[in-house]
Amino acid sequence: MKRLLPHIESPEDLKKIPLYELPKLAQELREFIIDIVSTKEGHLGASLGAVELTIALHYVFNTPNDKLIWDVGHQAYGHKILTGRKEIFETNRQLGGISGFPKRTESEYDDFGTGHSSTAISAILGMAMASKLKGDYTKQHIAVVGDASIASGMAFEGLNHLGVTHVNALIVLNDNAIGIDPSVGALKKYLTNVKAGTAKDENIFECLNLNYSGPIDGHDIKALVKELERLKHVEGPKLLHIITTKGKGLKQAEEDQVVYHAPGKFDKLTGERLKKSGQNEPPKYQDVFGHSIVELAKKNKNIVGITPAMPSGSSLKFMMDQMPDRAFDVGIAEQHAVTLAAGMATQGLVPFCNIYSTFLQRAYDQVIHDVALQKLPVIFCLDRAGLVGQDGPTHHGVFDMAYLRCIPNFIIFAPMNEMELRNIMYTAQLGLNNPIAIRYPRGRGANIDWRNDFERIEIGKSRCLKEGSEIAVLTIGHIGNTIADLIKNLDGSEKVGHYDMRFVKPLDKNALHTIFTQYKYIITVEDGTKTGGFGSAVLEFANKEGLSKPVKIFGVPDQFVEHGTIPETHQLAGIDFDTIHSYIQSTLDQCE
């Protein structure tokens, strides 16, 4: 049989295919996604579940004139393939290749950049209102939103406004009962009842003044096309509720939807994930957190854990499995997670609020007003801090040190290894008078034997790892391990001192006074933004104290770093081994 996908370079080519052949195209599109992602990695399950919807939307609507936004963007691989990026799709998430998320600068078909959830309704409403103001009443505006994303506060804010605007906008609720982890909350129960036909008489979306239709089978492409064609001629704000299966078309992805959200490399025929080498490796920082909080919570009955929709990604799932009444997944609701933790702290509980660094940005007001202003001892565990690799600029956690450092009453700590992570968690739960942020990176730590006995850490105290005479290198967090190896490879390494500063706030001022007195050159290294970050804090200290030694800051420059592997993004940012090694070596050579 003649294959269809090779002949599609744009939605215009798609529209030439007879309706009865679209299921065949859906099968080919699934096979293409599986073929590429099995070897190049990426987000699999969400895109497989949205194949029929993707085809139907581009078949019915006149993109890119009609506006189409994919919330988060995990499910947009099919969209990219059908809109002129099929031949370069194998570069997805690779350095210099296409982004893993919709990106306005990449294609005219990517109407809005996404990556964080629950923004699509507000964005599409903005576009629809713009069309109305311009007198264009024919343009269509469509946002595809998942059931996990639509439960977020911002999505409800958008729906609340949408219902009174009378603009030409369609929200497609892609309901598969899972985001990255299974969806949670009362809205999930409501949608489950809608699907089962047992919901209460009133429809929540109709009550918000949306023209509701569905639920319909999101894998019945003919039914989708028919309903979308009908809705195209219905004026005003509309919501189409479709039911899909995440991972559709790959048995393992359907059965294990959490793992196959982003499964790594796998056999495209069997679906089996490829096993990595059996060598003994250090643990992931997230797992050190997960095991340590369980260990601490068994001894401290006041400890609770909170995560906004990332129990697997943060490894809080370990606590949720063992202590389900003390560990909470609150859904995609970072603002709520922070203030929930604040409320708990007022009542003597010890909340560990575990949020990816990039997602804490979404709760900045709550961090300031609800936590810091009231000096509530919430323990923020910021996973994925620093450059995270192939998810790119929407997910790099490079701003946390800068945006938290300016907030009064905050403690900021970055462990260099697993034992320091465990010890600061132990210290924090003993009782602090301030909130604390503990930031650690994506990926593995530095030690095989990491299950140390807990030790208390003195707040604001750094560690001298190596004495020197000419150059002092001050590091913060895991990147200090790279610097420790780097120093060993220098000619004249005995002249280089290395300090694990640990605390961005409060700084160890006593150690800094000694360093500025003892050394000729000061170098700071961080995996966060230079602007306002750790190095800036050292410079501010030097200025205040009237210290005039030259300070060189290595950190992420004032630009958004693109996607690539973590080593590649470090090189883009100029904080890689070779760049820092060359600078220190040349500085050493000047000392002779």
PDB file of C-alpha atoms in Angstrom, residues 398-529:
ATOM      1  CA  VAL A 398      19.330  28.864  36.401  1.00  0.00           C
ATOM      2  CA  PHE A 399      17.506  31.788  38.025  1.00  0.00           C
ATOM      3  CA  ASP A 400      16.754  30.470  41.518  1.00  0.00           C
ATOM      4  CA  MET A 401      19.851  31.760  43.321  1.00  0.00           C
ATOM      5  CA  ALA A 402      19.302  35.237  41.876  1.00  0.00           C
ATOM      6  CA  TYR A 403      15.555  35.459  42.434  1.00  0.00           C
ATOM      7  CA  LEU A 404      15.701  34.014  45.950  1.00  0.00           C
ATOM      8  CA  ARG A 405      18.841  35.836  47.094  1.00  0.00           C
ATOM      9  CA  CYS A 406      17.099  39.218  46.979  1.00  0.00           C
ATOM     10  CA  ILE A 407      14.302  38.041  49.323  1.00  0.00           C
ATOM     11  CA  PRO A 408      14.824  38.894  53.009  1.00  0.00           C
ATOM     12  CA  ASN A 409      14.807  36.100  55.609  1.00  0.00           C
ATOM     13  CA  PHE A 410      15.860  33.397  53.117  1.00  0.00           C
ATOM     14  CA  ILE A 411      18.587  30.787  53.520  1.00  0.00           C
ATOM     15  CA  ILE A 412      19.962  29.340  50.253  1.00  0.00           C
ATOM     16  CA  PHE A 413      22.067  26.173  50.248  1.00  0.00           C
ATOM     17  CA  ALA A 414      23.512  24.081  47.433  1.00  0.00           C
ATOM     18  CA  PRO A 415      25.006  20.675  48.331  1.00  0.00           C
ATOM     19  CA  MET A 416      28.166  19.585  46.553  1.00  0.00           C
ATOM     20  CA  ASN A 417      27.290  15.910  47.056  1.00  0.00           C
ATOM     21  CA  GLU A 418      24.707  13.496  48.387  1.00  0.00           C
ATOM     22  CA  MET A 419      25.909  13.588  51.983  1.00  0.00           C
ATOM     23  CA  GLU A 420      25.586  17.354  52.122  1.00  0.00           C
ATOM     24  CA  LEU A 421      22.041  17.086  50.762  1.00  0.00           C
ATOM     25  CA  ARG A 422      21.160  14.601  53.476  1.00  0.00           C
ATOM     26  CA  ASN A 423      22.811  16.680  56.182  1.00  0.00           C
ATOM     27  CA  ILE A 424      21.093  19.938  55.246  1.00  0.00           C
ATOM     28  CA  MET A 425      17.723  18.143  55.126  1.00  0.00           C
ATOM     29  CA  TYR A 426      18.477  16.787  58.596  1.00  0.00           C
ATOM     30  CA  THR A 427      19.542  20.227  59.830  1.00  0.00           C
ATOM     31  CA  ALA A 428      16.464  21.952  58.419  1.00  0.00           C
ATOM     32  CA  GLN A 429      14.001  19.566  60.064  1.00  0.00           C
ATOM     33  CA  LEU A 430      15.651  20.084  63.454  1.00  0.00           C
ATOM     34  CA  GLY A 431      14.152  23.556  63.357  1.00  0.00           C
ATOM     35  CA  LEU A 432      15.046  26.825  61.635  1.00  0.00           C
ATOM     36  CA  ASN A 433      13.801  30.353  62.177  1.00  0.00           C
ATOM     37  CA  ASN A 434      13.747  31.052  58.438  1.00  0.00           C
ATOM     38  CA  PRO A 435      12.684  29.416  55.197  1.00  0.00           C
ATOM     39  CA  ILE A 436      15.445  27.595  53.350  1.00  0.00           C
ATOM     40  CA  ALA A 437      15.937  26.685  49.691  1.00  0.00           C
ATOM     41  CA  ILE A 438      18.055  23.603  48.997  1.00  0.00           C
ATOM     42  CA  ARG A 439      18.956  23.470  45.304  1.00  0.00           C
ATOM     43  CA  TYR A 440      20.358  20.395  43.572  1.00  0.00           C
ATOM     44  CA  PRO A 441      20.740  19.392  39.931  1.00  0.00           C
ATOM     45  CA  ARG A 442      19.158  16.902  37.611  1.00  0.00           C
ATOM     46  CA  GLY A 443      21.094  13.663  37.390  1.00  0.00           C
ATOM     47  CA  ARG A 444      23.510  11.736  39.536  1.00  0.00           C
ATOM     48  CA  GLY A 445      25.580  12.710  42.523  1.00  0.00           C
ATOM     49  CA  ALA A 446      29.255  12.026  43.152  1.00  0.00           C
ATOM     50  CA  ASN A 447      29.454   9.108  45.605  1.00  0.00           C
ATOM     51  CA  ILE A 448      28.628   5.414  45.559  1.00  0.00           C
ATOM     52  CA  ASP A 449      28.526   5.168  49.361  1.00  0.00           C
ATOM     53  CA  TRP A 450      26.263   8.046  50.283  1.00  0.00           C
ATOM     54  CA  ARG A 451      24.096   6.808  53.152  1.00  0.00           C
ATOM     55  CA  ASN A 452      25.983   8.657  55.872  1.00  0.00           C
ATOM     56  CA  ASP A 453      24.877   9.154  59.450  1.00  0.00           C
ATOM     57  CA  PHE A 454      23.178  12.521  59.625  1.00  0.00           C
ATOM     58  CA  GLU A 455      25.272  15.463  60.822  1.00  0.00           C
ATOM     59  CA  ARG A 456      24.133  18.965  61.630  1.00  0.00           C
ATOM     60  CA  ILE A 457      25.429  21.746  59.343  1.00  0.00           C
ATOM     61  CA  GLU A 458      26.196  25.172  60.783  1.00  0.00           C
ATOM     62  CA  ILE A 459      24.133  27.720  58.877  1.00  0.00           C
ATOM     63  CA  GLY A 460      26.331  30.011  56.791  1.00  0.00           C
ATOM     64  CA  LYS A 461      29.478  27.891  57.156  1.00  0.00           C
ATOM     65  CA  SER A 462      31.606  26.987  54.110  1.00  0.00           C
ATOM     66  CA  ARG A 463      34.189  24.208  53.671  1.00  0.00           C
ATOM     67  CA  CYS A 464      37.834  24.597  52.678  1.00  0.00           C
ATOM     68  CA  LEU A 465      38.541  21.622  50.413  1.00  0.00           C
ATOM     69  CA  LYS A 466      42.087  22.611  49.510  1.00  0.00           C
ATOM     70  CA  GLU A 467      44.487  25.358  50.585  1.00  0.00           C
ATOM     71  CA  GLY A 468      46.443  27.378  48.021  1.00  0.00           C
ATOM     72  CA  SER A 469      48.515  30.532  47.736  1.00  0.00           C
ATOM     73  CA  GLU A 470      47.662  32.448  44.537  1.00  0.00           C
ATOM     74  CA  ILE A 471      44.159  31.651  43.295  1.00  0.00           C
ATOM     75  CA  ALA A 472      41.028  30.825  45.318  1.00  0.00           C
ATOM     76  CA  VAL A 473      38.199  29.080  43.481  1.00  0.00           C
ATOM     77  CA  LEU A 474      34.846  29.426  45.233  1.00  0.00           C
ATOM     78  CA  THR A 475      32.179  26.991  44.074  1.00  0.00           C
ATOM     79  CA  ILE A 476      28.537  26.493  44.929  1.00  0.00           C
ATOM     80  CA  GLY A 477      26.813  23.126  44.596  1.00  0.00           C
ATOM     81  CA  HIS A 478      27.480  20.038  42.505  1.00  0.00           C
ATOM     82  CA  ILE A 479      29.665  21.821  39.944  1.00  0.00           C
ATOM     83  CA  GLY A 480      32.304  21.910  42.672  1.00  0.00           C
ATOM     84  CA  ASN A 481      33.076  18.263  41.878  1.00  0.00           C
ATOM     85  CA  THR A 482      34.101  19.249  38.356  1.00  0.00           C
ATOM     86  CA  ILE A 483      36.319  21.985  39.749  1.00  0.00           C
ATOM     87  CA  ALA A 484      37.949  19.590  42.240  1.00  0.00           C
ATOM     88  CA  ASP A 485      38.913  17.299  39.333  1.00  0.00           C
ATOM     89  CA  LEU A 486      39.987  20.271  37.238  1.00  0.00           C
ATOM     90  CA  ILE A 487      42.376  21.601  39.884  1.00  0.00           C
ATOM     91  CA  LYS A 488      44.154  18.239  40.026  1.00  0.00           C
ATOM     92  CA  ASN A 489      44.915  18.612  36.298  1.00  0.00           C
ATOM     93  CA  LEU A 490      46.527  22.052  36.573  1.00  0.00           C
ATOM     94  CA  ASP A 491      50.225  22.762  36.323  1.00  0.00           C
ATOM     95  CA  GLY A 492      50.919  24.432  39.643  1.00  0.00           C
ATOM     96  CA  SER A 493      47.799  23.118  41.291  1.00  0.00           C
ATOM     97  CA  GLU A 494      49.392  23.589  44.715  1.00  0.00           C
ATOM     98  CA  LYS A 495      48.837  27.342  44.262  1.00  0.00           C
ATOM     99  CA  VAL A 496      45.063  26.944  43.841  1.00  0.00           C
ATOM    100  CA  GLY A 497      42.726  26.851  46.828  1.00  0.00           C
ATOM    101  CA  HIS A 498      39.229  25.426  46.568  1.00  0.00           C
ATOM    102  CA  TYR A 499      36.294  26.379  48.781  1.00  0.00           C
ATOM    103  CA  ASP A 500      32.860  24.765  48.778  1.00  0.00           C
ATOM    104  CA  MET A 501      30.863  27.804  49.892  1.00  0.00           C
ATOM    105  CA  ARG A 502      27.599  25.815  50.324  1.00  0.00           C
ATOM    106  CA  PHE A 503      25.528  28.866  51.318  1.00  0.00           C
ATOM    107  CA  VAL A 504      24.622  31.575  48.829  1.00  0.00           C
ATOM    108  CA  LYS A 505      22.814  33.280  51.708  1.00  0.00           C
ATOM    109  CA  PRO A 506      24.060  33.889  54.323  1.00  0.00           C
ATOM    110  CA  LEU A 507      27.587  34.029  52.925  1.00  0.00           C
ATOM    111  CA  ASP A 508      30.440  32.813  55.100  1.00  0.00           C
ATOM    112  CA  LYS A 509      31.929  36.284  55.673  1.00  0.00           C
ATOM    113  CA  ASN A 510      34.713  35.059  57.948  1.00  0.00           C
ATOM    114  CA  ALA A 511      35.934  32.661  55.258  1.00  0.00           C
ATOM    115  CA  LEU A 512      35.660  35.372  52.598  1.00  0.00           C
ATOM    116  CA  HIS A 513      37.753  37.797  54.645  1.00  0.00           C
ATOM    117  CA  THR A 514      40.444  35.132  54.951  1.00  0.00           C
ATOM    118  CA  ILE A 515      40.260  34.307  51.227  1.00  0.00           C
ATOM    119  CA  PHE A 516      40.517  37.939  50.118  1.00  0.00           C
ATOM    120  CA  THR A 517      43.502  38.414  52.424  1.00  0.00           C
ATOM    121  CA  GLN A 518      45.337  35.234  51.483  1.00  0.00           C
ATOM    122  CA  TYR A 519      44.904  35.070  47.687  1.00  0.00           C
ATOM    123  CA  LYS A 520      45.711  37.349  44.731  1.00  0.00           C
ATOM    124  CA  TYR A 521      42.872  36.177  42.478  1.00  0.00           C
ATOM    125  CA  ILE A 522      39.322  35.072  43.285  1.00  0.00           C
ATOM    126  CA  ILE A 523      37.283  32.916  40.897  1.00  0.00           C
ATOM    127  CA  THR A 524      33.630  31.996  41.503  1.00  0.00           C
ATOM    128  CA  VAL A 525      31.867  29.146  39.711  1.00  0.00           C
ATOM    129  CA  GLU A 526      28.120  28.494  39.630  1.00  0.00           C
ATOM    130  CA  ASP A 527      25.578  26.791  37.379  1.00  0.00           C
ATOM    131  CA  GLY A 528      23.144  29.683  37.698  1.00  0.00           C
ATOM    132  CA  THR A 529      22.827  33.086  36.128  1.00  0.00           C
TER     133      THR A 529
END
